[in-house]
Short mmCIF file of C-alpha atoms and ligand atoms in Angstrom, two decimals:
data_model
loop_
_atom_site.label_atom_id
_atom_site.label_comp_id
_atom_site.label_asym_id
_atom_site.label_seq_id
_atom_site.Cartn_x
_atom_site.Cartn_y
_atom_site.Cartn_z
CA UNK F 9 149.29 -119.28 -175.52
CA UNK F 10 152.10 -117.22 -175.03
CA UNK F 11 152.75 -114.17 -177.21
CA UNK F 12 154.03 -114.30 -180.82
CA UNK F 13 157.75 -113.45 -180.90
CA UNK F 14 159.53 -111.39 -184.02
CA UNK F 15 162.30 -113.96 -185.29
CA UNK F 16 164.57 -111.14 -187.94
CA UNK F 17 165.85 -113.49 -190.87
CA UNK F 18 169.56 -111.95 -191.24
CA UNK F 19 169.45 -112.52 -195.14
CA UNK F 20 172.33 -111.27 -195.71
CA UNK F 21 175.94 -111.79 -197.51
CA UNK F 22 178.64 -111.56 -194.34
CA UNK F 23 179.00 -111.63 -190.81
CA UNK F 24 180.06 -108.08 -191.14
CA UNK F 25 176.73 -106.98 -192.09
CA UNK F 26 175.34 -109.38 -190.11
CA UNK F 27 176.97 -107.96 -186.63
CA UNK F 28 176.42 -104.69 -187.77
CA UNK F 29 172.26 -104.69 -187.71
CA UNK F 30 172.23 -106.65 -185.06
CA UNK F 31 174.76 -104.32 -182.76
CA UNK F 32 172.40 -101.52 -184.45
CA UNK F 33 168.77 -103.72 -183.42
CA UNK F 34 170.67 -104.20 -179.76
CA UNK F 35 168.71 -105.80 -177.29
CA UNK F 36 165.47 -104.64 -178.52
CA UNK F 37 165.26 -107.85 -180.49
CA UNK F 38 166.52 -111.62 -179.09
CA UNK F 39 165.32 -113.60 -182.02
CA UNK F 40 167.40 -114.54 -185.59
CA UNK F 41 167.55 -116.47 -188.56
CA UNK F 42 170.26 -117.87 -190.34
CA UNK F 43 170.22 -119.72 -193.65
CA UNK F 44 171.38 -121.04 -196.52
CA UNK F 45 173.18 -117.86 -197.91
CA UNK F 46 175.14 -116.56 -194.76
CA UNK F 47 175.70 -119.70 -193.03
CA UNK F 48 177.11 -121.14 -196.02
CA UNK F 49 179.24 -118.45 -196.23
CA UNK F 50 180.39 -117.57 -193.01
CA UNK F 51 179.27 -121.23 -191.02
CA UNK F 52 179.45 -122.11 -187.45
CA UNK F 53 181.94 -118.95 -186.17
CA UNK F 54 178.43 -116.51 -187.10
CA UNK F 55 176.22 -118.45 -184.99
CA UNK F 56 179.17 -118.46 -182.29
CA UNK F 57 179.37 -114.96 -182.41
CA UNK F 58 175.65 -114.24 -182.30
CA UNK F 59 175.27 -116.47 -179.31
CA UNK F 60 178.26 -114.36 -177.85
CA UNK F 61 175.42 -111.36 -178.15
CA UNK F 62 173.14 -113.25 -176.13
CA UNK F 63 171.16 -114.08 -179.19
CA UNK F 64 168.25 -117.02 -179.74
CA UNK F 65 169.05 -118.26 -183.34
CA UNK F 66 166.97 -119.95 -185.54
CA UNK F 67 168.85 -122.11 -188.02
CA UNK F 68 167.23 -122.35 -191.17
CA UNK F 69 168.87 -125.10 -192.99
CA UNK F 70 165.86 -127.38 -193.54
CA UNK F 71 167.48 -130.86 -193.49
CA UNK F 72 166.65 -133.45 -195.47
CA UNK F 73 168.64 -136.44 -195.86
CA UNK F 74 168.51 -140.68 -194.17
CA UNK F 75 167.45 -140.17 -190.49
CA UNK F 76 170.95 -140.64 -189.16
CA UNK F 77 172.45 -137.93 -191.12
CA UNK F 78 169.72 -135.31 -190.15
CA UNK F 79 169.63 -136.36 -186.42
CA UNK F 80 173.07 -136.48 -186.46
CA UNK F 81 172.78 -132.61 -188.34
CA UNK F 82 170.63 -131.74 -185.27
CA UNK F 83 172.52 -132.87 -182.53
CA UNK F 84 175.59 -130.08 -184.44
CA UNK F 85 173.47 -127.58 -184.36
CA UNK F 86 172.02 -127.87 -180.85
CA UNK F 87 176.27 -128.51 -179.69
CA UNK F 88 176.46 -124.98 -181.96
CA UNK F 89 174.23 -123.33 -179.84
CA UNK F 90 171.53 -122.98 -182.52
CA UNK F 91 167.79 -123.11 -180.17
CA UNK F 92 165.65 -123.33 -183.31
CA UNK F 93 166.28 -126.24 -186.68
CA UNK F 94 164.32 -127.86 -189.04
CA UNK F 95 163.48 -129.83 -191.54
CA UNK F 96 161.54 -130.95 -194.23
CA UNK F 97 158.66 -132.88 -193.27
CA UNK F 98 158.71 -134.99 -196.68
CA UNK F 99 161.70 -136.65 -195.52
CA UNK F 100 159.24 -139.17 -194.38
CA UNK F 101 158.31 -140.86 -191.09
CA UNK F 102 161.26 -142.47 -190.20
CA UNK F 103 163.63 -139.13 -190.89
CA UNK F 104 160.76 -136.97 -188.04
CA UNK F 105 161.32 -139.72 -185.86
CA UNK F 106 165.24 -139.86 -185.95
CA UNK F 107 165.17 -135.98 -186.16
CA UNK F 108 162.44 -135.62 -183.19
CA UNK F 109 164.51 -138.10 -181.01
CA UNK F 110 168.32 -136.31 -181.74
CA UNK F 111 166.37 -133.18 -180.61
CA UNK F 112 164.81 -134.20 -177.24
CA UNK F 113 168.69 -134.74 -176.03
CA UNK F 114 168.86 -130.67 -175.64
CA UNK F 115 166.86 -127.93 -175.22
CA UNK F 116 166.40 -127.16 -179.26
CA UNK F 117 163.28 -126.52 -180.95
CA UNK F 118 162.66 -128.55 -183.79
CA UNK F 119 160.21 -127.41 -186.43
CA UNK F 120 159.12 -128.77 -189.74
CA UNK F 121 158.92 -127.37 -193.43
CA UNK F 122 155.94 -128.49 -194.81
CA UNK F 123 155.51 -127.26 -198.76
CA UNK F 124 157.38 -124.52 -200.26
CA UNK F 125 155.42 -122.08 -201.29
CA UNK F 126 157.12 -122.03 -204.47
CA UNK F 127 155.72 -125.17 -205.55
CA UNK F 128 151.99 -124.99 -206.63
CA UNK F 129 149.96 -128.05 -207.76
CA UNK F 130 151.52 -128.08 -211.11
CA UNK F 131 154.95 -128.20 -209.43
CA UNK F 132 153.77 -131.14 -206.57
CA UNK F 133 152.26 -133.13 -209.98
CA UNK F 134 155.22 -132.86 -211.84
CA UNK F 135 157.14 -134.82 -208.65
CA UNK F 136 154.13 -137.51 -208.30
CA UNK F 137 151.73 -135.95 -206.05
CA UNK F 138 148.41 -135.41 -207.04
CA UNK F 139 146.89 -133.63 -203.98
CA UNK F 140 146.91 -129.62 -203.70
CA UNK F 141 149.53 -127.77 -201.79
CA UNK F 142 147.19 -127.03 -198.93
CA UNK F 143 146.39 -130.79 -198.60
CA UNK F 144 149.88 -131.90 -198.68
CA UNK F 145 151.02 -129.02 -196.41
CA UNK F 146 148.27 -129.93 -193.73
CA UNK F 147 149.27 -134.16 -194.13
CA UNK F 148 153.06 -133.25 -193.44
CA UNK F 149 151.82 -131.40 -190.57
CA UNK F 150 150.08 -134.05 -188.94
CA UNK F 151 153.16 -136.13 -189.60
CA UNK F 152 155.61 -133.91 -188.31
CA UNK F 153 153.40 -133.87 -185.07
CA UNK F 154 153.20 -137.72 -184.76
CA UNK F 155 156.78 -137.83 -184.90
CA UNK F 156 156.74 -135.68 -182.16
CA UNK F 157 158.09 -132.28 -183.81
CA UNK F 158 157.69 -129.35 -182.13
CA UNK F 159 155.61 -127.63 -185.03
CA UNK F 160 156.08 -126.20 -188.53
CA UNK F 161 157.22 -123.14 -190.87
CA UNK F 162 153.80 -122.49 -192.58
CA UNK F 163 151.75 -119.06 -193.98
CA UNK F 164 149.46 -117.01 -191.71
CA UNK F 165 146.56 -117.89 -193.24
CA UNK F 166 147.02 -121.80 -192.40
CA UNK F 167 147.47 -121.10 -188.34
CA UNK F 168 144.26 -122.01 -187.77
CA UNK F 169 143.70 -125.28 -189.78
CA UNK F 170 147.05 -126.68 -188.65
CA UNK F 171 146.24 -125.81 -184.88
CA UNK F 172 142.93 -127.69 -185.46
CA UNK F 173 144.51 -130.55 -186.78
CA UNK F 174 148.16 -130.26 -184.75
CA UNK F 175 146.46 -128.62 -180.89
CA UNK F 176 147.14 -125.05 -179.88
CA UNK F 177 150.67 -125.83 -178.26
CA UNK F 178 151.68 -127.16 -181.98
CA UNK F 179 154.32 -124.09 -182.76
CA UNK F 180 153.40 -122.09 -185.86
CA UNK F 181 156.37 -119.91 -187.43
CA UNK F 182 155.13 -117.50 -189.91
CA UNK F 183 156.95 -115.85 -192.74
CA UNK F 184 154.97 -114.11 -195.09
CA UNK F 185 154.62 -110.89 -192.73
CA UNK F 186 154.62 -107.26 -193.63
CA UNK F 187 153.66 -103.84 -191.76
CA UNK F 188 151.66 -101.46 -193.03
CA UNK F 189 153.50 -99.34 -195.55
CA UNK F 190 156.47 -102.14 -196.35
CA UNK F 191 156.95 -103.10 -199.80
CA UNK F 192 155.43 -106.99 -200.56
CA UNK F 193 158.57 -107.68 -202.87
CA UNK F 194 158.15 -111.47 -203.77
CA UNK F 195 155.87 -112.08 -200.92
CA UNK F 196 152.50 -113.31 -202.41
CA UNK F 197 149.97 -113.61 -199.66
CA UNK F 198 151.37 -111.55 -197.24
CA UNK F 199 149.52 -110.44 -193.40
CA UNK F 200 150.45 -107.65 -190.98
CA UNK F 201 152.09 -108.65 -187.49
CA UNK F 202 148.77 -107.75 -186.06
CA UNK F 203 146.89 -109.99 -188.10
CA UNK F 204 149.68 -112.71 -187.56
CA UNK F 205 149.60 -112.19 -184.23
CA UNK F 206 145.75 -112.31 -183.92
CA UNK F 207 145.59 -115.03 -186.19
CA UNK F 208 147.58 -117.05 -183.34
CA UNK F 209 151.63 -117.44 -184.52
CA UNK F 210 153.84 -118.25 -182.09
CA UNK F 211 156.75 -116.36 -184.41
CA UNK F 212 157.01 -114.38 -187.36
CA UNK F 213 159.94 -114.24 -189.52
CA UNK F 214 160.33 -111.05 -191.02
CA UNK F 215 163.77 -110.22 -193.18
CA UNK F 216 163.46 -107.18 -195.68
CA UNK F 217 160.75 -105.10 -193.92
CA UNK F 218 163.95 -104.74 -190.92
CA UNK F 219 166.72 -105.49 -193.36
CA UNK F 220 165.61 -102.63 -195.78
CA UNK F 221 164.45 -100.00 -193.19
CA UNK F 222 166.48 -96.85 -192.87
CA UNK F 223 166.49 -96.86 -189.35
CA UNK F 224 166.17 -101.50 -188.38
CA UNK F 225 165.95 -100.93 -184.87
CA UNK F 226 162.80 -98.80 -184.68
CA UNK F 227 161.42 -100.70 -187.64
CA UNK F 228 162.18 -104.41 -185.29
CA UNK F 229 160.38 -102.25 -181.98
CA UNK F 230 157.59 -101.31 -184.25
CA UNK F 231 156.97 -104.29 -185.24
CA UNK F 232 157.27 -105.43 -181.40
CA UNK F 233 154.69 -102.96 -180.14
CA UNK F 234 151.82 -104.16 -182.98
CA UNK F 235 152.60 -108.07 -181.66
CA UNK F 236 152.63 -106.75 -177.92
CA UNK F 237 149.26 -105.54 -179.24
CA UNK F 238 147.62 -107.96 -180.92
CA UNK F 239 148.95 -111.24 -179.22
CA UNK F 240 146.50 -113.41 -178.35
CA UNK F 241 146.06 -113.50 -173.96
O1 LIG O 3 162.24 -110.53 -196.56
P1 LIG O 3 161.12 -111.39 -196.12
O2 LIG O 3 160.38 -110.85 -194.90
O3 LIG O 3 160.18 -111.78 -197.22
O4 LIG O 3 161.86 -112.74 -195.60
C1 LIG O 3 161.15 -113.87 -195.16
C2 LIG O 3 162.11 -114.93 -194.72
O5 LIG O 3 161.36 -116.13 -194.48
C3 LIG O 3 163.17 -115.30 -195.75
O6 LIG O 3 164.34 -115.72 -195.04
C4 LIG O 3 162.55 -116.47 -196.49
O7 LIG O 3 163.49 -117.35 -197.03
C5 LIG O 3 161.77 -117.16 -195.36
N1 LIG O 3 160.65 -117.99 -195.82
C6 LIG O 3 159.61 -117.48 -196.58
N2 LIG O 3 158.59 -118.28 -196.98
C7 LIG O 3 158.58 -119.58 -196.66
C8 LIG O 3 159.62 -120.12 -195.90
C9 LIG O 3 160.65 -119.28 -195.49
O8 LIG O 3 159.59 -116.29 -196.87
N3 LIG O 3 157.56 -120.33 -197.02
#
């Protein structure tokens, strides 16, 4: 298993700020996120500039639509330049397939989103599905894997039960994280980057702990050093 990479979610309101922490990060760190709130504010010309900076970017827009509007989704974002997508696994079967097959034309990643972790089992019941979050999370795993995705978003603590179900090479990408010292903010069941990294992720997301830190760049190399450390071989 390679080592687990630092992915920093660029949470943020412009490209502005955007360009500014990562011209401040500099090439300490390849790895970002977009999403919802900046891309939908400042779309494809951010992700075109970041890949300008040499930059990997995850884009976290977590499709979920008829399979030949999401693989249609993912072939834009791999023409974009975008080397990570997903999307959500309970689009069904036929959606992983569609999504799995528009991202074997390029060199994008394509991972899954399993259950939010906003929804708990009175949240899943309320939508028609009587199983726990854990069991649902671990079933649209499996599927995601049979469809031939590359892995899933999921927490730290369920690394090892989906890489028992899913095989080692299944790619885990694990928000969730905070160092020691960082505030937990909303973050309910949070683990260290050591402990992620011990625990077996391939990536962590991490957004405030960087976003918030006086000084981002040595907070992203700290961060680096403890994953450096604690990677599994
Ligand atoms: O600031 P923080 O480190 O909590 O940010 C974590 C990032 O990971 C955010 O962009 C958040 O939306 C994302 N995420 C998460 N939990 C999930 C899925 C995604 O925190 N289950």
């Amino acid at each position: 298993m390679s080592k687990t990479q630092l992915i920093a979610a660029l949470d943020l309101d412009s490209a502005a700020a955007a360009f500014a922490l990562v011209d401040e990060i500099g090439p300490a760190l390849q790895w970002y996120k977009v999403g919802k709130q900046l891309f939908t504010i400042e779309g494809p010309e951010l992700v075109r500039g970041l890949k300008q900076r040499g930059k990997k970017i995850f884009l976290d827009l977590k499709y979920h639509d008829i399979p030949n509007t999401v693989a249609q989704a993912i072939r834009s974002a791999a023409a974009l330049g975008a080397d990570m997508v997903n999307v959500h696994a309970s689009g069904g079967p036929a959606m992983l397939s569609a999504a799995a097959k528009a991202a074997a034309e390029s060199e994008v990643c394509l991972i899954a989103v399993t259950v939010l972790t906003s929804l708990d089992a009175e949240q899943l019941h309320a939508v028609g599905l009587a199983c726990s979050p854990a069991e649902q999370a671990l079933r649209l795993a499996e599927l995601s894997r049979q469809a031939g995705l590359a892995g899933v978003v999921c927490s730290a603590h369920e690394i090892e039960s989906i890489k028992k179900a899913c095989g080692t090479d299944f790619i885990t990408v694990v928000p969730g994280i905070r160092p020691a010292g960082s505030a937990a903010g909303d973050q309910k069941r949070i683990m260290s980057p050591a402990e992620a990294a011990r625990a077996g992720a391939d990536y962590i997301v991490v957004g405030r702990p960087i976003l918030a830190a006086d000084k981002p760049s040595q907070a992203a190399q700290k961060i680096q050093d403890e994953l450096k450390n604690n990677s599994c071989s």
